[in-house]
C-alpha positions in Angstrom: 148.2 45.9 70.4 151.5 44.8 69.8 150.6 42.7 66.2 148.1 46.1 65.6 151.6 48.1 65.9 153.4 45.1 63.7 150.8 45.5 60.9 150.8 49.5 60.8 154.2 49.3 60.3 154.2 46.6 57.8 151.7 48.5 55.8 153.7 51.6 55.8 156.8 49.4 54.9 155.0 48.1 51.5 153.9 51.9 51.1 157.3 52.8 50.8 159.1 49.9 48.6 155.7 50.7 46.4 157.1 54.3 46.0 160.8 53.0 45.8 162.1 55.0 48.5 164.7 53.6 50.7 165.2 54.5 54.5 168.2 56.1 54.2 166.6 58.6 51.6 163.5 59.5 54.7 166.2 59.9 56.7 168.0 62.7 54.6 164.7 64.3 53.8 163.2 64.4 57.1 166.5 65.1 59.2 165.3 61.7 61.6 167.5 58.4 62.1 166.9 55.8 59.7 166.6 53.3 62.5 164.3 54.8 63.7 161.9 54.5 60.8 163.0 51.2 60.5 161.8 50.3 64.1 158.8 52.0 63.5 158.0 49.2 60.2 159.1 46.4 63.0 156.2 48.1 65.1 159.0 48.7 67.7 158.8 52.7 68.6 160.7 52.7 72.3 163.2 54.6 71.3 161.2 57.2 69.8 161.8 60.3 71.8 157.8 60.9 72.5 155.6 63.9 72.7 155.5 66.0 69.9 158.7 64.7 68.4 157.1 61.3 67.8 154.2 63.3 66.2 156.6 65.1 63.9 158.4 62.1 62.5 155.4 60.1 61.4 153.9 63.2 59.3 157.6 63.3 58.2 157.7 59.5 57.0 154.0 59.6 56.1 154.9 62.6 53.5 158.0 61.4 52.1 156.1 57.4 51.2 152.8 59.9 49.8 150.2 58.6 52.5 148.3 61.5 54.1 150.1 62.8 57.2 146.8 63.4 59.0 145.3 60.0 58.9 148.8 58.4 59.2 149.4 60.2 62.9 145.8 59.6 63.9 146.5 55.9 63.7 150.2 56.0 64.9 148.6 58.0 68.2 145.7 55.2 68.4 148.5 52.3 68.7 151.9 54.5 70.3 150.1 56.7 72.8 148.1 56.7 75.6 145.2 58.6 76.4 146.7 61.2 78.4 149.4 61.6 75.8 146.7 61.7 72.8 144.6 64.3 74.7 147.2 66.7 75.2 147.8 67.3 71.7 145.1 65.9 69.0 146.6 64.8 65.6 144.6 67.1 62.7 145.4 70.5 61.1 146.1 71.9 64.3 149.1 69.3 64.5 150.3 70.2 60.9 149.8 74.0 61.6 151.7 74.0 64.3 155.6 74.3 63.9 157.6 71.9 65.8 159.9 74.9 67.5 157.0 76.6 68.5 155.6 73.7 70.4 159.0 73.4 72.4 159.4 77.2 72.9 160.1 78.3 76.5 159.7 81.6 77.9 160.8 83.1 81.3 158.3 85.1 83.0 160.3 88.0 84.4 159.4 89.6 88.0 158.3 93.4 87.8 159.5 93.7 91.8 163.0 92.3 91.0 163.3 95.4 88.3 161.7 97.9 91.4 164.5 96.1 93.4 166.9 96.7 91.2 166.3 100.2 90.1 165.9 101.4 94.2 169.6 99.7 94.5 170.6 101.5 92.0 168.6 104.8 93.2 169.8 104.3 97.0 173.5 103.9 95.8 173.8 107.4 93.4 172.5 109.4 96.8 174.9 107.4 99.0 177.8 108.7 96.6 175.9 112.6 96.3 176.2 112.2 99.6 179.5 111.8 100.6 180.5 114.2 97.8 178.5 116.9 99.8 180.3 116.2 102.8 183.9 115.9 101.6 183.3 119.5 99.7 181.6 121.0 102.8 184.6 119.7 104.9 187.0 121.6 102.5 185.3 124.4 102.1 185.0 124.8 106.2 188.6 123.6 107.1 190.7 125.2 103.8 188.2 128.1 102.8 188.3 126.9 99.3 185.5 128.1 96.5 182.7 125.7 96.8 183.4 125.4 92.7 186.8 123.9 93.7 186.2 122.1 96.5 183.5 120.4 94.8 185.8 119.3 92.2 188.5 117.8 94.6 185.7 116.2 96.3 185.0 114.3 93.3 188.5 113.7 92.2 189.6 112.1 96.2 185.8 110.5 96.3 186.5 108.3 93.3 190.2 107.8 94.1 189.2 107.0 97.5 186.7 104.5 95.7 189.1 102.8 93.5 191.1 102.1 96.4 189.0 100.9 98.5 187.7 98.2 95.6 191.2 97.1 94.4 192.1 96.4 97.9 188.6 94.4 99.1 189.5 92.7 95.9 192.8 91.6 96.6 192.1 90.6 100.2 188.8 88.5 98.9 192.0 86.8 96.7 194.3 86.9 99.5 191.5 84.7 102.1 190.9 82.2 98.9 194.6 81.8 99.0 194.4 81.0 102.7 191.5 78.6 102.7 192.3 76.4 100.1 193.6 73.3 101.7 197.3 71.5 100.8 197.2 69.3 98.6 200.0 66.1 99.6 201.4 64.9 96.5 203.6 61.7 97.3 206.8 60.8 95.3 206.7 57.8 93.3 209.3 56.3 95.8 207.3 57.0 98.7 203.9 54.7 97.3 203.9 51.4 98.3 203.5 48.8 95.8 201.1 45.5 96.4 200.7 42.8 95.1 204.4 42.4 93.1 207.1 40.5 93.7 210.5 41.4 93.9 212.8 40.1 90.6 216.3 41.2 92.6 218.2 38.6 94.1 
């Protein structure tokens, strides 16, 4: 296999100084390290990422020396990959058709209960606060004898003051315990580290 892989790459080498095209110019055209190309004519492709990538760079160097990128992977898949890797993914128009971003695309499948959850949070929260609203005007109305009108509106006024107040200072005691926890940190003076392994130049 490995003097198979030597004369691929050979062949692929006199391809190219046929055509008079230099690494370095494969490499700018096809965005791909000119070493690697070069290992590739060596028959050496171990650092060639793998996968599709691999796939994508010889149809890239096959182009750019004017050898048909379809034959040209079939072979580089017969000596580079195994048969698990050649399976997953066989070289043809398929290959060419399909766009190298779309290949690596990922999605994230997204959970319809986590949205449910979500929106019955949000749900269970606005009637906690109608809620307590209700009750502070009720408890105006009954202990001042204000208009419902009114009391409704101071309700909602003290409600959300109440709230704010209650959030500024769980926030500052959530600081305040951070503070607390974090251990002390001992930094010793220079004078106080002992020094090994020197000598003493004072007489």
């Amino acid at each position: 296999m490995i003097n198979e892989r030597r004369a691929f790459g050979d062949r692929l080498r006199r391809q190219r100084e046929r055509q008079h095209i230099t690494l370095t110019a494969i490499a700018e055209s096809t965005k791909v390290a000119a070493s690697l190309f070069a290992g590739l004519e060596r028959g050496d492709c171990s650092r060639w990422p793998g996968g599709v990538y691999n796939r994508a760079f010889i149809r890239g160097y096959a182009a750019a020396v004017q050898l048909d990128p379809d034959e040209i992977t079939a072979e580089f898949v017969e000596y580079y990959e195994t048969p698990a890797e050649a399976d997953t993914r066989k070289p043809g128009k398929g290959a060419k058709d399909t766009p190298l971003h779309a290949a690596l695309r990922l999605g994230l499948a997204i959970d319809p209960s986590e949205s449910w959850r979500r929106a019955l949070k949000v749900l269970l929260l606005t009637l906690a606060d109608v809620a307590a609203i209700a009750s502070l005007t009720l408890a105006v109305v009954l202990s001042t004898g204000t208009p419902l009108w009114n009391a409704l509106a101071i309700a909602g006024i003290g409600y959300h003051v109440l709230a704010r107040i209650v959030a500024s200072t769980s926030r500052t005691d959530r600081v305040w315990l951070k503070s607390k926890a974090a251990p002390a940190v001992d930094v010793e003076s220079d004078d106080d580290v002992p020094v090994s392994g020197t000598a003493s130049t004072v007489a």
